[in-house]
């Protein structure tokens, strides 16, 4: 298995400790049909409406990575010309087809292999992957969120948000400029803004403004100490707490139909339970 050394270098700080101290999650984004699409004649690249707005604003809460099955040359052209010309969104953390297919089963296996690993055997955890054996999970895996229109590429990882595929057919393209008709993309703006707000909500759940230990309490000191002991016993470390928060946030999404809201076009301001 060959690793993309440029990605490894630019992702070497993405450890669990870094995520905790800087209160940041890691967002791995797919490219095609998630952030952009092509016209049927493959002559025009159409960026998903509000996708760049979403990514630029999420940099405060997330470290962004791009994982795509596109070839390196195609991904480089799209990044330089349209998606990330200044290199400030993904900061060189891009894995392409050549990287994913270099001995890895899918995107999840390739991405996890490129994140900083824990060399202590007692800290290594594994996830079953059927006949392909086991994939080593890096220490920062509890802080990873994925945005992809094809969750199977991530072994249907619980923290993968199955975004609606973005397509623009020939009927939506104007004959003169080759650009999509604005009215046909109007619903995409509200949809992407809904996804943006959902990702912000996930961050707020994992990193609340006040932890249980720092929240004011009217209980006696002994009761507070007992509560902290129970909390420490339940969450042996902050990484487990983050993983549970992410899991609970997606259960929350399912319970209150936030996932179904993501799969529909919502107008700005109509996000439920915000």
CSV table of C-alpha atoms in Angstrom, one decimal:
chain,number,residue,atom,x,y,z
A,1,UNK,CA,0.0,0.0,0.0
A,2,UNK,CA,1.5,3.3,-1.1
A,3,UNK,CA,0.7,6.5,0.8
A,4,UNK,CA,0.4,10.0,-0.7
A,5,UNK,CA,3.2,11.6,1.2
A,6,UNK,CA,2.0,15.1,0.4
A,7,UNK,CA,-1.3,14.3,2.2
A,8,UNK,CA,0.5,12.6,5.1
A,9,UNK,CA,2.7,15.7,5.5
A,10,UNK,CA,-0.3,18.2,5.5
A,11,UNK,CA,-2.4,15.9,7.8
A,12,UNK,CA,0.3,15.1,10.3
A,13,UNK,CA,-1.3,17.5,12.9
A,14,UNK,CA,-4.7,15.8,12.7
A,15,UNK,CA,-4.4,13.9,15.9
A,16,UNK,CA,-7.1,13.4,18.6
A,17,UNK,CA,-5.2,15.8,20.9
A,18,UNK,CA,-5.2,18.5,18.2
A,19,UNK,CA,-9.0,18.1,17.7
A,20,UNK,CA,-9.6,18.3,21.4
A,21,UNK,CA,-7.4,21.3,22.1
A,22,UNK,CA,-8.6,23.2,19.0
A,23,UNK,CA,-12.2,22.1,19.3
A,24,UNK,CA,-12.2,20.9,15.6
A,25,UNK,CA,-13.7,18.0,13.7
A,26,UNK,CA,-12.3,16.5,10.5
A,27,UNK,CA,-14.6,16.7,7.4
A,28,UNK,CA,-13.8,14.4,4.5
A,29,UNK,CA,-15.6,15.5,1.4
A,30,UNK,CA,-16.3,13.7,-1.8
A,31,UNK,CA,-16.0,15.8,-5.0
A,32,UNK,CA,-18.1,14.6,-7.9
A,33,UNK,CA,-21.9,14.7,-7.4
A,34,UNK,CA,-21.3,16.1,-3.9
A,35,UNK,CA,-19.5,19.4,-4.3
A,36,UNK,CA,-19.8,19.7,-8.1
A,37,UNK,CA,-20.9,18.0,-11.3
A,38,UNK,CA,-20.2,18.1,-15.0
A,39,UNK,CA,-22.5,18.8,-17.9
A,40,UNK,CA,-23.5,15.8,-20.1
A,41,UNK,CA,-20.9,16.8,-22.7
A,42,UNK,CA,-18.2,17.0,-20.0
A,43,UNK,CA,-17.3,20.5,-21.2
A,44,UNK,CA,-18.4,22.4,-18.2
A,45,UNK,CA,-17.8,21.9,-14.4
A,46,UNK,CA,-20.7,23.2,-12.3
A,47,UNK,CA,-20.0,24.0,-8.6
A,48,UNK,CA,-22.9,23.1,-6.4
A,49,UNK,CA,-24.7,26.3,-5.3
A,50,UNK,CA,-23.5,27.5,-1.9
A,51,UNK,CA,-21.0,24.7,-1.7
A,52,UNK,CA,-18.0,27.0,-1.6
A,53,UNK,CA,-19.8,29.2,0.9
A,54,UNK,CA,-20.4,26.2,3.1
A,55,UNK,CA,-16.8,25.0,3.0
A,56,UNK,CA,-15.3,28.5,3.7
A,57,UNK,CA,-17.5,28.9,6.7
A,58,UNK,CA,-16.9,25.4,8.0
A,59,UNK,CA,-13.1,26.0,8.3
A,60,UNK,CA,-13.7,27.5,11.7
A,61,UNK,CA,-15.1,24.2,13.0
A,62,UNK,CA,-13.6,21.5,10.7
A,63,UNK,CA,-10.3,20.5,9.1
A,64,UNK,CA,-11.3,19.9,5.5
A,65,UNK,CA,-10.1,17.0,3.3
A,66,UNK,CA,-11.0,15.9,-0.2
A,67,UNK,CA,-11.3,12.2,-1.1
A,68,UNK,CA,-12.3,11.5,-4.7
A,69,UNK,CA,-12.3,8.7,-7.2
A,70,UNK,CA,-11.4,11.2,-9.9
A,71,UNK,CA,-7.9,11.0,-11.4
A,72,UNK,CA,-5.2,13.2,-10.0
A,73,UNK,CA,-4.9,15.3,-13.1
A,74,UNK,CA,-8.6,16.0,-13.3
A,75,UNK,CA,-8.8,16.8,-9.6
A,76,UNK,CA,-5.8,19.1,-9.9
A,77,UNK,CA,-7.4,21.0,-12.7
A,78,UNK,CA,-10.7,21.4,-11.0
A,79,UNK,CA,-9.1,22.5,-7.7
A,80,UNK,CA,-6.8,25.0,-9.4
A,81,UNK,CA,-9.4,26.5,-11.6
A,82,UNK,CA,-12.7,26.3,-9.7
A,83,UNK,CA,-12.9,24.6,-6.3
A,84,UNK,CA,-9.8,25.7,-4.4
A,85,UNK,CA,-7.5,27.9,-6.5
A,86,UNK,CA,-5.7,29.4,-3.5
A,87,UNK,CA,-5.3,26.0,-1.8
A,88,UNK,CA,-6.7,27.4,1.5
A,89,UNK,CA,-9.7,25.1,1.8
A,90,UNK,CA,-8.1,21.6,1.7
A,91,UNK,CA,-4.4,22.7,2.3
A,92,UNK,CA,-3.0,19.9,0.2
A,93,UNK,CA,-5.1,17.2,1.9
A,94,UNK,CA,-6.4,15.6,-1.3
A,95,UNK,CA,-6.6,11.9,-2.1
A,96,UNK,CA,-7.4,10.9,-5.7
A,97,UNK,CA,-8.2,7.6,-7.5
A,98,UNK,CA,-4.5,6.7,-7.7
A,99,UNK,CA,-4.2,7.0,-3.9
A,100,UNK,CA,-7.4,5.1,-3.0
A,101,UNK,CA,-6.8,2.3,-5.5
A,102,UNK,CA,-3.2,1.9,-4.3
A,103,UNK,CA,-3.9,-1.3,-2.4
A,104,UNK,CA,-6.9,0.0,-0.4
A,105,UNK,CA,-10.4,-1.5,-0.4
A,106,UNK,CA,-12.3,1.8,-0.4
A,107,UNK,CA,-12.1,5.5,0.6
A,108,UNK,CA,-12.4,4.8,4.3
A,109,UNK,CA,-9.5,2.5,4.4
A,110,UNK,CA,-7.3,4.9,2.3
A,111,UNK,CA,-8.3,7.9,4.4
A,112,UNK,CA,-7.7,6.3,7.7
A,113,UNK,CA,-4.3,5.0,6.6
A,114,UNK,CA,-3.2,8.5,5.7
A,115,UNK,CA,-4.1,10.0,9.1
A,116,UNK,CA,-1.5,10.0,11.9
A,117,UNK,CA,-1.3,6.5,13.5
A,118,UNK,CA,-0.8,5.5,17.1
A,119,UNK,CA,2.2,3.2,17.3
A,120,UNK,CA,1.2,1.9,20.7
A,121,UNK,CA,-0.5,-1.4,20.2
A,122,UNK,CA,-2.8,-1.0,23.2
A,123,UNK,CA,-4.4,2.1,21.6
A,124,UNK,CA,-5.0,0.6,18.2
A,125,UNK,CA,-8.6,-0.3,17.5
A,126,UNK,CA,-9.8,-2.1,14.4
A,127,UNK,CA,-13.0,-2.1,12.4
A,128,UNK,CA,-14.2,-5.3,10.7
A,129,UNK,CA,-14.3,-5.1,6.9
A,130,UNK,CA,-15.6,-8.6,5.9
A,131,UNK,CA,-13.3,-10.7,3.8
A,132,UNK,CA,-10.7,-7.9,3.5
A,133,UNK,CA,-9.6,-8.3,7.1
A,134,UNK,CA,-9.4,-5.3,9.4
A,135,UNK,CA,-8.8,-1.6,8.9
A,136,UNK,CA,-6.8,0.2,11.5
A,137,UNK,CA,-8.5,3.2,12.9
A,138,UNK,CA,-6.3,6.2,13.6
A,139,UNK,CA,-6.6,7.9,17.1
A,140,UNK,CA,-8.5,10.8,15.5
A,141,UNK,CA,-11.2,8.7,14.0
A,142,UNK,CA,-13.9,9.7,16.6
A,143,UNK,CA,-13.6,13.2,15.2
A,144,UNK,CA,-14.2,12.3,11.5
A,145,UNK,CA,-17.3,13.3,9.6
A,146,UNK,CA,-17.8,12.4,6.0
A,147,UNK,CA,-19.9,14.1,3.3
A,148,UNK,CA,-20.5,11.8,0.3
A,149,UNK,CA,-23.3,10.9,-2.0
A,150,UNK,CA,-22.1,7.2,-2.0
A,151,UNK,CA,-21.8,6.0,1.7
A,152,UNK,CA,-20.8,2.5,0.6
A,153,UNK,CA,-17.4,3.9,-0.4
A,154,UNK,CA,-16.9,4.5,3.4
A,155,UNK,CA,-18.3,1.1,4.4
A,156,UNK,CA,-21.4,2.9,5.5
A,157,UNK,CA,-19.6,4.5,8.4
A,158,UNK,CA,-22.0,5.9,11.0
A,159,UNK,CA,-20.6,9.4,10.7
A,160,UNK,CA,-21.1,9.5,6.9
A,161,UNK,CA,-23.8,12.0,5.8
A,162,UNK,CA,-25.4,10.6,2.6
A,163,UNK,CA,-25.8,13.9,0.8
A,164,UNK,CA,-28.2,14.0,-2.2
A,165,UNK,CA,-26.3,13.5,-5.5
A,166,UNK,CA,-26.0,16.7,-7.5
A,167,UNK,CA,-26.7,16.4,-11.2
A,168,UNK,CA,-27.4,18.9,-14.0
A,169,UNK,CA,-28.8,17.3,-17.1
A,170,UNK,CA,-28.7,18.5,-20.7
A,171,UNK,CA,-32.2,20.0,-20.3
A,172,UNK,CA,-30.9,22.4,-17.7
A,173,UNK,CA,-28.0,23.8,-19.7
A,174,UNK,CA,-28.5,26.9,-21.9
A,175,UNK,CA,-27.4,26.5,-25.5
A,176,UNK,CA,-25.5,29.8,-25.6
A,177,UNK,CA,-23.3,29.9,-22.5
A,178,UNK,CA,-23.4,26.3,-21.4
A,179,UNK,CA,-24.4,27.4,-17.9
A,180,UNK,CA,-27.2,25.9,-15.9
A,181,UNK,CA,-30.5,27.7,-15.8
A,182,UNK,CA,-30.6,29.6,-12.4
A,183,UNK,CA,-34.2,28.7,-11.6
A,184,UNK,CA,-33.4,25.0,-11.8
A,185,UNK,CA,-30.7,25.3,-9.2
A,186,UNK,CA,-32.6,27.5,-6.8
A,187,UNK,CA,-33.6,24.6,-4.6
A,188,UNK,CA,-29.9,23.5,-4.2
A,189,UNK,CA,-29.1,26.7,-2.3
A,190,UNK,CA,-31.5,26.0,0.5
A,191,UNK,CA,-30.5,22.3,0.5
A,192,UNK,CA,-26.7,23.1,0.9
A,193,UNK,CA,-27.4,25.7,3.6
A,194,UNK,CA,-29.4,23.0,5.4
A,195,UNK,CA,-26.4,20.7,5.3
A,196,UNK,CA,-24.2,23.5,6.5
A,197,UNK,CA,-26.4,24.2,9.5
A,198,UNK,CA,-26.5,20.4,10.2
A,199,UNK,CA,-22.7,20.2,10.3
A,200,UNK,CA,-22.5,23.2,12.6
A,201,UNK,CA,-25.0,21.5,14.9
A,202,UNK,CA,-22.9,18.3,15.0
A,203,UNK,CA,-19.9,20.4,16.0
A,204,UNK,CA,-21.9,22.1,18.8
A,205,UNK,CA,-22.9,18.6,20.1
A,206,UNK,CA,-19.3,17.3,20.2
A,207,UNK,CA,-17.8,20.5,21.5
A,208,UNK,CA,-20.5,22.1,23.7
A,209,UNK,CA,-19.7,25.6,25.1
A,210,UNK,CA,-19.9,24.3,28.6
A,211,UNK,CA,-18.8,20.8,29.5
A,212,UNK,CA,-20.5,18.8,32.3
A,213,UNK,CA,-17.6,19.5,34.6
A,214,UNK,CA,-17.7,23.3,34.0
A,215,UNK,CA,-21.5,23.8,34.0
A,216,UNK,CA,-22.8,25.6,37.1
A,217,UNK,CA,-24.5,23.4,39.6
A,218,UNK,CA,-26.6,24.0,42.7
A,219,UNK,CA,-25.8,20.5,44.0
A,220,UNK,CA,-23.3,20.0,46.9
A,221,UNK,CA,-19.6,19.5,46.2
A,222,UNK,CA,-19.9,15.8,47.0
A,223,UNK,CA,-22.7,15.4,44.5
A,224,UNK,CA,-20.7,17.1,41.8
A,225,UNK,CA,-17.7,15.0,42.6
A,226,UNK,CA,-19.8,11.8,42.4
A,227,UNK,CA,-21.3,13.0,39.0
A,228,UNK,CA,-17.8,13.6,37.7
A,229,UNK,CA,-16.7,10.1,38.8
A,230,UNK,CA,-19.6,8.5,37.0
A,231,UNK,CA,-18.9,10.6,33.9
A,232,UNK,CA,-15.3,9.6,34.0
A,233,UNK,CA,-16.1,5.9,34.4
A,234,UNK,CA,-18.6,6.0,31.5
A,235,UNK,CA,-16.3,8.0,29.2
A,236,UNK,CA,-12.8,6.6,29.8
A,237,UNK,CA,-11.3,9.4,27.7
A,238,UNK,CA,-12.4,12.3,25.6
A,239,UNK,CA,-12.1,10.4,22.4
A,240,UNK,CA,-14.8,8.0,23.4
A,241,UNK,CA,-16.9,11.0,24.5
A,242,UNK,CA,-16.5,12.5,21.0
A,243,UNK,CA,-17.4,9.2,19.3
A,244,UNK,CA,-20.5,8.9,21.4
A,245,UNK,CA,-21.5,12.5,20.7
A,246,UNK,CA,-21.2,11.9,17.0
A,247,UNK,CA,-23.2,8.7,17.2
A,248,UNK,CA,-25.8,10.4,19.3
A,249,UNK,CA,-26.0,13.4,16.9
A,250,UNK,CA,-26.9,11.1,14.1
A,251,UNK,CA,-29.4,9.3,16.2
A,252,UNK,CA,-30.8,12.8,17.0
A,253,UNK,CA,-30.9,13.5,13.3
A,254,UNK,CA,-32.8,10.3,12.7
A,255,UNK,CA,-35.2,10.9,15.6
A,256,UNK,CA,-36.1,14.4,14.6
A,257,UNK,CA,-36.0,13.7,10.9
A,258,UNK,CA,-33.1,16.0,10.2
A,259,UNK,CA,-31.7,13.4,7.9
A,260,UNK,CA,-34.9,13.4,5.9
A,261,UNK,CA,-34.7,17.2,5.9
A,262,UNK,CA,-31.2,17.0,4.4
A,263,UNK,CA,-32.5,14.8,1.6
A,264,UNK,CA,-35.0,17.4,0.6
A,265,UNK,CA,-34.7,20.9,-0.8
A,266,UNK,CA,-35.3,23.4,2.0
A,267,UNK,CA,-35.5,27.1,1.7
A,268,UNK,CA,-33.1,29.2,3.8
A,269,UNK,CA,-34.5,29.7,7.3
A,270,UNK,CA,-36.8,26.6,7.2
A,271,UNK,CA,-34.3,24.3,8.9
A,272,UNK,CA,-36.3,22.4,11.6
A,273,UNK,CA,-35.2,22.2,15.2
A,274,UNK,CA,-32.3,24.7,14.6
